[in-house]
C-alpha cells in the first residue's frame, strides 16, 4: 500500500486535546525538533505545523507555524514540512517569497496549508474584517491564485476582488519574484475544510485536502463531492488526508480507557468556548454543513474530530482501519497523539511498515458504512 503519513506538529501548548489528562507533550522548539527527527527516522512523510495566534481553548502558548515549519525543514533531510497560513492575516505577495525561500532552504520540502479561518477573534482582534463563510473561501481562492502566479510568472499580475498585484509599480511591468521555488511547478498547496465551499475550492486549487475526522461514510462523502467538482471543472482531484487521533495500546480496553480518561478530564469551559467559536465554520455556511457541524462536546475535546476516525485500539485494529481508509480514497493519514514522543515513534515502527507491506483492500468488498460506538461520550467509528 502507498498510504502516506503526516503528523500534527505540537507547536501550541496543551497538545491536541482540550483536557487536563496528563501528557508530557511539549510545545517548545527543542521538543519539536527531536520529534521531527524521530518522525523522519520512523517513516513519516509530512509534518503539519498548526496556526494559532490568540491563546485560547487550552492552547495558551503558540510558536508561529511558518517559523517553526521552516526551522524544522532546515534541520531535517527528508521530512516534508507544511506551515498553516490564514488569508487575511497574511498578504500573498510577501508570503510567496517566504515560501520560495523556505522551499530552497529545504531543497523542495516546504509547503503551505491554507486555512480560511474559523476563529473570528483572531481576525477582528488584529483589526481585520470578518467575512461570511463562503466569502472566506472566495478570498482563499484568490490568495492561492496570487501565490501560484508569483511562483510561475516572470512578471505576475492579478486583478481580483480581494487582491491586486503587479500594477502601479515604477519601472516594472508586473510583480517580479526571484528566485522561484524548487518544487515544480510550485510548492504543494494543502487546504483544510469540509463545507461545500471548501470542497469546490479544493477541486480547483488544492494539491491535498485535509478532512476532519469522521466515519468511513462521512469521509467518503467529502471525497466523492470533491471528485464530482473536479470532473465538472476539468481539474485533477486533490489527494485526501483524513485527521485521526491515535490511541495505540496493547489491548482495545486499554486504548478505550485512555480515551475515557481524556474526556473525563476535559477542560469544560475551554471545550464549551471552542464549541461556540466553531459555529463560525461549516454551521455558518449556506447549507449549514461542514467542519464541526455535528460535533458534540466529547468529540470537540480533540480539536479536529480525531476520535471519530477510529484509530483507537491494538496494532491489528489500527492497521485494518488504515486499510479501510485507503480503500475509500484516503491518501494521507494525519495523526495526532496524546504523548507524542513515545507514541509517534511506536506508530512509526509498527503501523507504517505494516501498511507498506499490506495488500490494499478491494473497495467493492468493504462495508463503507461504519458502526458508531460511544466511548466516554465520543462518537468513534469501528
C-alpha positions as a Markdown table, in Angstrom:
| # | Residue | x | y | z |
|---|---|---|---|---|
| 1 | Unk | 0.0 | 0.0 | 0.0 |
| 2 | Unk | 1.1 | 3.5 | -0.7 |
| 3 | Unk | -0.7 | 5.4 | 2.1 |
| 4 | Unk | 1.4 | 8.3 | 3.3 |
| 5 | Unk | 1.5 | 9.5 | 6.9 |
| 6 | Unk | 1.6 | 13.0 | 8.4 |
| 7 | Unk | 1.6 | 14.2 | 12.0 |
| 8 | Unk | 0.5 | 17.3 | 13.7 |
| 9 | Unk | 3.4 | 19.4 | 15.0 |
| 10 | Unk | 2.5 | 20.2 | 18.6 |
| 11 | Unk | 3.7 | 23.8 | 18.3 |
| 12 | Unk | 1.0 | 25.1 | 20.7 |
| 13 | Unk | 0.7 | 24.2 | 24.4 |
| 14 | Unk | -1.8 | 21.6 | 25.6 |
| 15 | Unk | -1.1 | 19.1 | 22.9 |
| 16 | Unk | -4.0 | 18.1 | 20.7 |
| 17 | Unk | -6.7 | 17.7 | 23.3 |
| 18 | Unk | -8.6 | 20.2 | 25.5 |
| 19 | Unk | -8.1 | 18.1 | 28.6 |
| 20 | Unk | -6.2 | 18.1 | 31.9 |
| 21 | Unk | -5.4 | 14.4 | 31.4 |
| 22 | Unk | -1.7 | 14.0 | 32.0 |
| 23 | Unk | 0.6 | 14.3 | 29.0 |
| 24 | Unk | 4.3 | 15.0 | 28.5 |
| 25 | Unk | 3.8 | 16.5 | 25.1 |
| 26 | Unk | 5.6 | 19.9 | 24.9 |
| 27 | Unk | 5.2 | 22.9 | 22.6 |
| 28 | Unk | 8.8 | 24.1 | 22.6 |
| 29 | Unk | 11.2 | 24.2 | 19.7 |
| 30 | Unk | 13.7 | 21.7 | 21.1 |
| 31 | Unk | 10.9 | 19.2 | 21.8 |
| 32 | Unk | 9.6 | 19.6 | 18.2 |
| 33 | Unk | 13.0 | 19.3 | 16.6 |
| 34 | Unk | 13.6 | 16.0 | 18.4 |
| 35 | Unk | 10.1 | 14.9 | 17.4 |
| 36 | Unk | 10.7 | 15.8 | 13.7 |
| 37 | Unk | 13.9 | 13.9 | 13.6 |
| 38 | Unk | 12.2 | 10.9 | 15.2 |
| 39 | Unk | 9.3 | 11.1 | 12.7 |
| 40 | Unk | 11.7 | 11.2 | 9.8 |
| 41 | Unk | 13.6 | 8.2 | 11.1 |
| 42 | Unk | 10.4 | 6.1 | 11.5 |
| 43 | Unk | 8.9 | 6.8 | 8.2 |
| 44 | Unk | 6.5 | 9.8 | 8.4 |
| 45 | Unk | 6.2 | 11.7 | 5.2 |
| 46 | Unk | 4.8 | 15.1 | 6.4 |
| 47 | Unk | 4.7 | 17.3 | 9.4 |
| 48 | Unk | 1.9 | 19.9 | 9.7 |
| 49 | Unk | 2.5 | 23.0 | 11.9 |
| 50 | Unk | -0.7 | 24.4 | 13.2 |
| 51 | Unk | -1.5 | 28.1 | 13.3 |
| 52 | Unk | -3.0 | 29.8 | 16.4 |
| 53 | Unk | -2.3 | 33.4 | 17.3 |
| 54 | Unk | -4.5 | 34.0 | 20.3 |
| 55 | Unk | -4.0 | 31.9 | 23.4 |
| 56 | Unk | -7.3 | 30.1 | 23.9 |
| 57 | Unk | -9.1 | 26.7 | 24.4 |
| 58 | Unk | -6.2 | 25.2 | 26.3 |
| 59 | Unk | -3.5 | 26.5 | 23.8 |
| 60 | Unk | -2.1 | 29.4 | 25.8 |
| 61 | Unk | 1.3 | 29.4 | 24.1 |
| 62 | Unk | 2.0 | 29.3 | 20.4 |
| 63 | Unk | 5.1 | 29.0 | 18.2 |
| 64 | Unk | 4.1 | 30.6 | 14.8 |
| 65 | Unk | 3.5 | 28.0 | 12.2 |
| 66 | Unk | 5.6 | 29.2 | 9.3 |
| 67 | Unk | 8.6 | 30.0 | 11.5 |
| 68 | Unk | 8.7 | 26.6 | 13.2 |
| 69 | Unk | 8.0 | 24.8 | 9.9 |
| 70 | Unk | 10.9 | 26.5 | 8.3 |
| 71 | Unk | 13.2 | 25.7 | 11.2 |
| 72 | Unk | 12.2 | 22.0 | 11.2 |
| 73 | Unk | 12.6 | 21.8 | 7.5 |
| 74 | Unk | 16.1 | 23.2 | 7.7 |
| 75 | Unk | 17.1 | 20.7 | 10.4 |
| 76 | Unk | 15.8 | 17.5 | 8.7 |
| 77 | Unk | 16.7 | 15.7 | 5.5 |
| 78 | Unk | 13.6 | 14.0 | 4.1 |
| 79 | Unk | 10.5 | 15.2 | 6.1 |
| 80 | Unk | 8.2 | 17.4 | 4.1 |
| 81 | Unk | 7.0 | 20.2 | 6.4 |
| 82 | Unk | 3.8 | 22.2 | 5.9 |
| 83 | Unk | 3.1 | 25.5 | 7.5 |
| 84 | Unk | -0.5 | 26.8 | 8.1 |
| 85 | Unk | -1.4 | 30.2 | 6.8 |
| 86 | Unk | -4.6 | 32.3 | 7.1 |
| 87 | Unk | -5.5 | 34.6 | 4.2 |
| 88 | Unk | -6.5 | 37.9 | 5.6 |
| 89 | Unk | -3.8 | 37.7 | 8.3 |
| 90 | Unk | -1.1 | 37.1 | 5.7 |
| 91 | Unk | -0.6 | 39.0 | 2.4 |
| 92 | Unk | 0.1 | 36.7 | -0.5 |
| 93 | Unk | 2.9 | 38.8 | -2.1 |
| 94 | Unk | 5.5 | 38.8 | 0.7 |
| 95 | Unk | 4.4 | 35.3 | 1.6 |
| 96 | Unk | 5.2 | 33.9 | -1.8 |
| 97 | Unk | 8.8 | 35.0 | -1.3 |
| 98 | Unk | 8.9 | 33.5 | 2.2 |
| 99 | Unk | 7.6 | 30.1 | 0.9 |
| 100 | Unk | 10.0 | 30.1 | -2.1 |
| 101 | Unk | 12.9 | 30.9 | 0.3 |
| 102 | Unk | 11.8 | 28.1 | 2.7 |
| 103 | Unk | 11.5 | 25.7 | -0.3 |
| 104 | Unk | 15.0 | 26.5 | -1.3 |
| 105 | Unk | 16.4 | 26.1 | 2.2 |
| 106 | Unk | 14.8 | 22.7 | 2.5 |
| 107 | Unk | 15.5 | 21.7 | -1.1 |
| 108 | Unk | 11.9 | 21.2 | -2.1 |
| 109 | Unk | 10.4 | 20.1 | 1.2 |
| 110 | Unk | 8.2 | 23.0 | 2.2 |
| 111 | Unk | 4.5 | 23.6 | 1.5 |
| 112 | Unk | 1.5 | 25.5 | 2.9 |
| 113 | Unk | -1.8 | 24.6 | 4.4 |
| 114 | Unk | -4.3 | 27.4 | 3.5 |
| 115 | Unk | -6.8 | 27.8 | 6.4 |
| 116 | Unk | -9.7 | 30.0 | 5.5 |
| 117 | Unk | -10.5 | 30.7 | 9.2 |
| 118 | Unk | -12.9 | 29.8 | 11.9 |
| 119 | Unk | -11.6 | 31.8 | 14.8 |
| 120 | Unk | -13.4 | 35.2 | 14.4 |
| 121 | Unk | -11.5 | 36.8 | 17.3 |
| 122 | Unk | -8.1 | 36.3 | 15.6 |
| 123 | Unk | -9.2 | 38.4 | 12.7 |
| 124 | Unk | -11.2 | 41.1 | 14.5 |
| 125 | Unk | -8.6 | 41.2 | 17.3 |
| 126 | Unk | -5.9 | 42.1 | 14.8 |
| 127 | Unk | -8.1 | 44.7 | 13.1 |
| 128 | Unk | -9.1 | 42.6 | 10.1 |
| 129 | Unk | -12.7 | 42.2 | 8.8 |
| 130 | Unk | -14.6 | 39.0 | 9.5 |
| 131 | Unk | -16.0 | 37.8 | 6.2 |
| 132 | Unk | -19.0 | 35.5 | 5.8 |
| 133 | Unk | -18.2 | 31.8 | 5.4 |
| 134 | Unk | -18.2 | 31.4 | 1.7 |
| 135 | Unk | -16.5 | 34.8 | 1.2 |
| 136 | Unk | -13.6 | 33.5 | 3.3 |
| 137 | Unk | -13.2 | 30.7 | 0.8 |
| 138 | Unk | -13.5 | 33.1 | -2.2 |
| 139 | Unk | -10.7 | 35.1 | -0.6 |
| 140 | Unk | -8.6 | 32.0 | -0.2 |
| 141 | Unk | -9.1 | 31.0 | -3.8 |
| 142 | Unk | -7.7 | 34.4 | -4.9 |
| 143 | Unk | -4.9 | 34.1 | -2.3 |
| 144 | Unk | -3.7 | 30.8 | -3.9 |
| 145 | Unk | -4.0 | 32.1 | -7.4 |
| 146 | Unk | -1.8 | 35.1 | -6.5 |
| 147 | Unk | 0.8 | 32.8 | -4.9 |
| 148 | Unk | 0.9 | 30.5 | -7.9 |
| 149 | Unk | 1.2 | 33.5 | -10.3 |
| 150 | Unk | 4.2 | 34.8 | -8.4 |
| 151 | Unk | 5.8 | 31.4 | -8.3 |
| 152 | Unk | 5.5 | 30.7 | -12.0 |
| 153 | Unk | 5.3 | 34.0 | -14.0 |
| 154 | Unk | 8.3 | 36.3 | -14.8 |
| 155 | Unk | 6.1 | 39.3 | -14.1 |
| 156 | Unk | 2.9 | 38.4 | -12.3 |
| 157 | Unk | -0.3 | 40.5 | -12.5 |
| 158 | Unk | -3.6 | 39.8 | -10.8 |
| 159 | Unk | -6.8 | 41.9 | -10.5 |
| 160 | Unk | -9.3 | 40.3 | -8.2 |
| 161 | Unk | -11.9 | 41.2 | -5.7 |
| 162 | Unk | -9.6 | 40.7 | -2.7 |
| 163 | Unk | -6.1 | 41.1 | -4.2 |
| 164 | Unk | -4.4 | 43.2 | -6.9 |
| 165 | Unk | -0.7 | 42.8 | -7.7 |
| 166 | Unk | 1.6 | 43.9 | -10.4 |
| 167 | Unk | 0.1 | 47.3 | -11.1 |
| 168 | Unk | 1.3 | 50.9 | -10.5 |
| 169 | Unk | 5.0 | 49.9 | -10.0 |
| 170 | Unk | 7.5 | 52.4 | -11.1 |
| 171 | Unk | 10.0 | 50.8 | -13.5 |
| 172 | Unk | 8.2 | 47.4 | -13.6 |
| 173 | Unk | 5.6 | 45.7 | -15.7 |
| 174 | Unk | 4.1 | 43.2 | -13.3 |
| 175 | Unk | 5.4 | 42.0 | -10.0 |
| 176 | Unk | 8.7 | 40.1 | -10.1 |
| 177 | Unk | 9.7 | 37.4 | -7.7 |
| 178 | Unk | 13.0 | 35.6 | -7.8 |
| 179 | Unk | 14.2 | 33.1 | -7.0 |
| 180 | Unk | 11.4 | 30.7 | -7.8 |
| 181 | Unk | 10.7 | 27.7 | -5.6 |
| 182 | Unk | 12.5 | 24.4 | -6.1 |
| 183 | Unk | 9.3 | 22.4 | -6.4 |
| 184 | Unk | 7.9 | 22.2 | -9.9 |
| 185 | Unk | 5.7 | 24.0 | -10.8 |
| 186 | Unk | 5.4 | 25.3 | -7.3 |
| 187 | Unk | 5.1 | 24.2 | -3.6 |
| 188 | Unk | 2.2 | 21.9 | -2.8 |
| 189 | Unk | -0.9 | 23.7 | -1.6 |
| 190 | Unk | -2.7 | 21.9 | 1.2 |
| 191 | Unk | -6.1 | 23.1 | 2.3 |
| 192 | Unk | -8.5 | 22.4 | 5.2 |
| 193 | Unk | -12.3 | 22.4 | 5.2 |
| 194 | Unk | -15.3 | 20.1 | 4.9 |
| 195 | Unk | -18.0 | 22.6 | 3.6 |
| 196 | Unk | -19.3 | 22.8 | 0.1 |
| 197 | Unk | -17.2 | 26.0 | -0.5 |
| 198 | Unk | -14.1 | 24.2 | 0.8 |
| 199 | Unk | -14.8 | 21.2 | -1.5 |
| 200 | Unk | -15.2 | 23.3 | -4.5 |
| 201 | Unk | -12.1 | 25.3 | -3.7 |
| 202 | Unk | -10.1 | 22.0 | -3.2 |
| 203 | Unk | -11.2 | 20.7 | -6.6 |
| 204 | Unk | -10.0 | 23.9 | -8.3 |
| 205 | Unk | -6.8 | 24.7 | -6.5 |
| 206 | Unk | -5.6 | 22.2 | -3.8 |
| 207 | Unk | -3.0 | 19.5 | -4.1 |
| 208 | Unk | -4.3 | 17.9 | -1.0 |
| 209 | Unk | -7.4 | 18.4 | 1.2 |
| 210 | Unk | -7.3 | 17.9 | 5.0 |
| 211 | Unk | -10.6 | 16.5 | 6.1 |
| 212 | Unk | -11.8 | 16.5 | 9.7 |
| 213 | Unk | -12.0 | 13.1 | 11.4 |
| 214 | Unk | -15.1 | 11.0 | 10.7 |
| 215 | Unk | -16.6 | 7.7 | 9.8 |
| 216 | Unk | -15.9 | 6.0 | 6.5 |
| 217 | Unk | -19.2 | 7.2 | 5.1 |
| 218 | Unk | -18.6 | 10.8 | 6.2 |
| 219 | Unk | -15.1 | 10.9 | 4.8 |
| 220 | Unk | -16.1 | 9.2 | 1.6 |
| 221 | Unk | -19.0 | 11.7 | 1.1 |
| 222 | Unk | -16.4 | 14.6 | 1.1 |
| 223 | Unk | -14.1 | 12.7 | -1.3 |
| 224 | Unk | -17.0 | 11.9 | -3.7 |
| 225 | Unk | -18.1 | 15.6 | -3.7 |
| 226 | Unk | -14.7 | 16.9 | -4.5 |
| 227 | Unk | -14.2 | 14.4 | -7.2 |
| 228 | Unk | -17.5 | 15.4 | -8.8 |
| 229 | Unk | -16.5 | 19.1 | -8.6 |
| 230 | Unk | -13.2 | 18.2 | -10.2 |
| 231 | Unk | -15.0 | 16.4 | -13.1 |
| 232 | Unk | -17.2 | 19.5 | -13.6 |
| 233 | Unk | -14.2 | 21.8 | -13.6 |
| 234 | Unk | -12.0 | 19.6 | -15.7 |
| 235 | Unk | -9.3 | 19.6 | -13.0 |
| 236 | Unk | -7.3 | 16.8 | -11.3 |
| 237 | Unk | -8.8 | 16.0 | -7.9 |
| 238 | Unk | -6.5 | 16.6 | -4.9 |
| 239 | Unk | -5.2 | 13.9 | -2.7 |
| 240 | Unk | -7.2 | 13.4 | 0.5 |
| 241 | Unk | -5.9 | 13.5 | 4.1 |
| 242 | Unk | -8.0 | 12.4 | 7.0 |
| 243 | Unk | -7.4 | 13.6 | 10.6 |
| 244 | Unk | -7.1 | 10.9 | 13.2 |
| 245 | Unk | -6.2 | 10.9 | 16.9 |
| 246 | Unk | -4.3 | 7.7 | 17.5 |
| 247 | Unk | -4.5 | 5.8 | 20.8 |
| 248 | Unk | -2.4 | 2.7 | 20.2 |
| 249 | Unk | -2.3 | 0.2 | 23.1 |
| 250 | Unk | -1.7 | -3.5 | 23.7 |
| 251 | Unk | -5.4 | -4.1 | 24.2 |
| 252 | Unk | -8.6 | -2.4 | 23.0 |
| 253 | Unk | -9.8 | -1.9 | 26.6 |
| 254 | Unk | -6.6 | 0.0 | 27.4 |
| 255 | Unk | -7.0 | 2.3 | 24.4 |
| 256 | Unk | -10.6 | 3.0 | 25.3 |
| 257 | Unk | -9.7 | 3.6 | 28.9 |
| 258 | Unk | -7.3 | 6.3 | 27.8 |
| 259 | Unk | -9.9 | 8.0 | 25.6 |
| 260 | Unk | -12.4 | 7.9 | 28.5 |
| 261 | Unk | -9.8 | 9.4 | 30.8 |
| 262 | Unk | -9.1 | 12.2 | 28.3 |
| 263 | Unk | -12.8 | 13.0 | 28.1 |
| 264 | Unk | -13.5 | 12.7 | 31.8 |
| 265 | Unk | -10.7 | 15.3 | 32.4 |
| 266 | Unk | -11.8 | 17.6 | 29.6 |
| 267 | Unk | -11.5 | 21.3 | 30.4 |
| 268 | Unk | -15.2 | 22.1 | 30.3 |
| 269 | Unk | -15.0 | 25.8 | 30.0 |
| 270 | Unk | -12.5 | 25.7 | 27.2 |
| 271 | Unk | -14.3 | 23.0 | 25.2 |
| 272 | Unk | -17.6 | 24.9 | 25.6 |
| 273 | Unk | -15.9 | 28.1 | 24.3 |
| 274 | Unk | -14.4 | 26.2 | 21.4 |
| 275 | Unk | -17.8 | 24.8 | 20.6 |
| 276 | Unk | -19.3 | 28.3 | 20.4 |
| 277 | Unk | -16.4 | 29.6 | 18.3 |
| 278 | Unk | -16.6 | 26.9 | 15.6 |
| 279 | Unk | -20.2 | 27.8 | 14.9 |
| 280 | Unk | -18.4 | 30.3 | 12.5 |
| 281 | Unk | -17.2 | 27.3 | 10.5 |
| 282 | Unk | -19.4 | 24.9 | 8.5 |
| 283 | Unk | -22.5 | 25.7 | 10.6 |
| 284 | Unk | -22.4 | 29.3 | 9.2 |
| 285 | Unk | -22.4 | 28.2 | 5.6 |
| 286 | Unk | -25.5 | 28.4 | 3.4 |
| 287 | Unk | -26.0 | 24.6 | 3.7 |
| 288 | Unk | -25.2 | 24.6 | 7.4 |
| 289 | Unk | -22.8 | 21.7 | 7.0 |
| 290 | Unk | -19.0 | 21.2 | 7.2 |
| 291 | Unk | -16.4 | 21.2 | 9.9 |
| 292 | Unk | -17.8 | 20.5 | 13.4 |
| 293 | Unk | -21.4 | 20.9 | 12.2 |
| 294 | Unk | -22.5 | 17.7 | 14.0 |
| 295 | Unk | -19.7 | 17.6 | 16.7 |
| 296 | Unk | -20.8 | 17.2 | 20.4 |
| 297 | Unk | -18.8 | 18.3 | 23.4 |
| 298 | Unk | -17.0 | 15.0 | 23.7 |
| 299 | Unk | -15.9 | 15.0 | 20.1 |
| 300 | Unk | -14.6 | 18.5 | 20.4 |
| 301 | Unk | -12.2 | 17.5 | 23.2 |
| 302 | Unk | -9.9 | 16.7 | 20.2 |
| 303 | Unk | -9.8 | 19.9 | 18.0 |
| 304 | Unk | -10.4 | 18.3 | 14.6 |
| 305 | Unk | -12.8 | 15.4 | 15.5 |
| 306 | Unk | -9.9 | 13.0 | 15.6 |
| 307 | Unk | -11.6 | 10.5 | 17.9 |
| 308 | Unk | -14.3 | 9.8 | 15.2 |
| 309 | Unk | -11.9 | 8.3 | 12.7 |
| 310 | Unk | -11.4 | 5.2 | 15.0 |
| 311 | Unk | -7.6 | 4.7 | 15.1 |
| 312 | Unk | -8.1 | 3.6 | 18.7 |
| 313 | Unk | -7.1 | 0.1 | 19.7 |
| 314 | Unk | -4.5 | -2.5 | 19.1 |
| 315 | Unk | -1.9 | -2.6 | 16.3 |
| 316 | Unk | -4.1 | -5.0 | 14.3 |
| 317 | Unk | -7.2 | -2.9 | 14.7 |
| 318 | Unk | -5.4 | 0.3 | 13.6 |
| 319 | Unk | -3.8 | -1.4 | 10.6 |
| 320 | Unk | -7.2 | -2.7 | 9.5 |
| 321 | Unk | -8.7 | 0.7 | 9.9 |
| 322 | Unk | -6.0 | 2.4 | 7.8 |
| 323 | Unk | -6.5 | -0.2 | 5.1 |
| 324 | Unk | -10.2 | 0.7 | 5.0 |
| 325 | Unk | -9.4 | 4.4 | 4.9 |
| 326 | Unk | -7.2 | 3.7 | 1.9 |
| 327 | Unk | -9.9 | 1.7 | 0.2 |
| 328 | Unk | -12.4 | 4.7 | 0.3 |
| 329 | Unk | -9.8 | 7.1 | -1.2 |
| 330 | Unk | -7.8 | 8.5 | 1.7 |
| 331 | Unk | -4.2 | 9.1 | 0.6 |
| 332 | Unk | -2.7 | 10.5 | 3.7 |
| 333 | Unk | -3.4 | 9.8 | 7.4 |
| 334 | Unk | -2.9 | 12.9 | 9.6 |
| 335 | Unk | -2.1 | 11.5 | 13.0 |
| 336 | Unk | -2.2 | 13.2 | 16.4 |
| 337 | Unk | -1.2 | 11.6 | 19.7 |
| 338 | Unk | -1.5 | 12.2 | 23.5 |
| 339 | Unk | 2.2 | 11.7 | 24.4 |
| 340 | Unk | 3.8 | 12.5 | 21.1 |
| 341 | Unk | 7.4 | 11.3 | 21.6 |
| 342 | Unk | 6.8 | 7.6 | 22.6 |
| 343 | Unk | 3.5 | 7.2 | 20.7 |
| 344 | Unk | 4.7 | 8.7 | 17.4 |
| 345 | Unk | 7.8 | 6.5 | 17.5 |
| 346 | Unk | 5.8 | 3.4 | 18.3 |
| 347 | Unk | 3.3 | 4.1 | 15.5 |
| 348 | Unk | 6.1 | 4.6 | 13.0 |
| 349 | Unk | 7.9 | 1.5 | 14.0 |
| 350 | Unk | 4.8 | -0.8 | 13.9 |
| 351 | Unk | 2.0 | 0.6 | 11.9 |
| 352 | Unk | 3.8 | 2.4 | 9.0 |
| 353 | Unk | 5.9 | -0.7 | 7.9 |
| 354 | Unk | 2.8 | -2.9 | 8.3 |
| 355 | Unk | 0.8 | -0.7 | 6.0 |
| 356 | Unk | 3.6 | -0.5 | 3.5 |
| 357 | Unk | 3.7 | -4.3 | 3.4 |
| 358 | Unk | -0.1 | -4.8 | 3.3 |
| 359 | Unk | -2.2 | -5.5 | 0.3 |
| 360 | Unk | -4.9 | -2.9 | -0.5 |
| 361 | Unk | -8.5 | -3.9 | 0.3 |
| 362 | Unk | -10.9 | -4.1 | -2.6 |
| 363 | Unk | -13.2 | -1.0 | -2.3 |
| 364 | Unk | -16.1 | -3.1 | -3.5 |
| 365 | Unk | -15.6 | -5.7 | -0.8 |
| 366 | Unk | -15.5 | -3.5 | 2.3 |
| 367 | Unk | -18.6 | -2.2 | 4.2 |
| 368 | Unk | -18.2 | 1.5 | 3.9 |
| 369 | Unk | -20.8 | 2.2 | 6.5 |
| 370 | Unk | -19.4 | 2.2 | 10.0 |
| 371 | Unk | -20.9 | 1.1 | 13.2 |
| 372 | Unk | -20.5 | 4.1 | 15.6 |
| 373 | Unk | -19.5 | 3.3 | 19.2 |
| 374 | Unk | -20.0 | 5.6 | 22.1 |
| 375 | Unk | -16.7 | 5.7 | 24.1 |
| 376 | Unk | -16.8 | 8.1 | 27.0 |
| 377 | Unk | -19.5 | 10.1 | 25.1 |
| 378 | Unk | -17.4 | 10.4 | 21.9 |
| 379 | Unk | -18.6 | 9.0 | 18.6 |
| 380 | Unk | -15.9 | 6.5 | 17.5 |
| 381 | Unk | -16.1 | 4.6 | 14.2 |
| 382 | Unk | -15.4 | 0.9 | 14.4 |
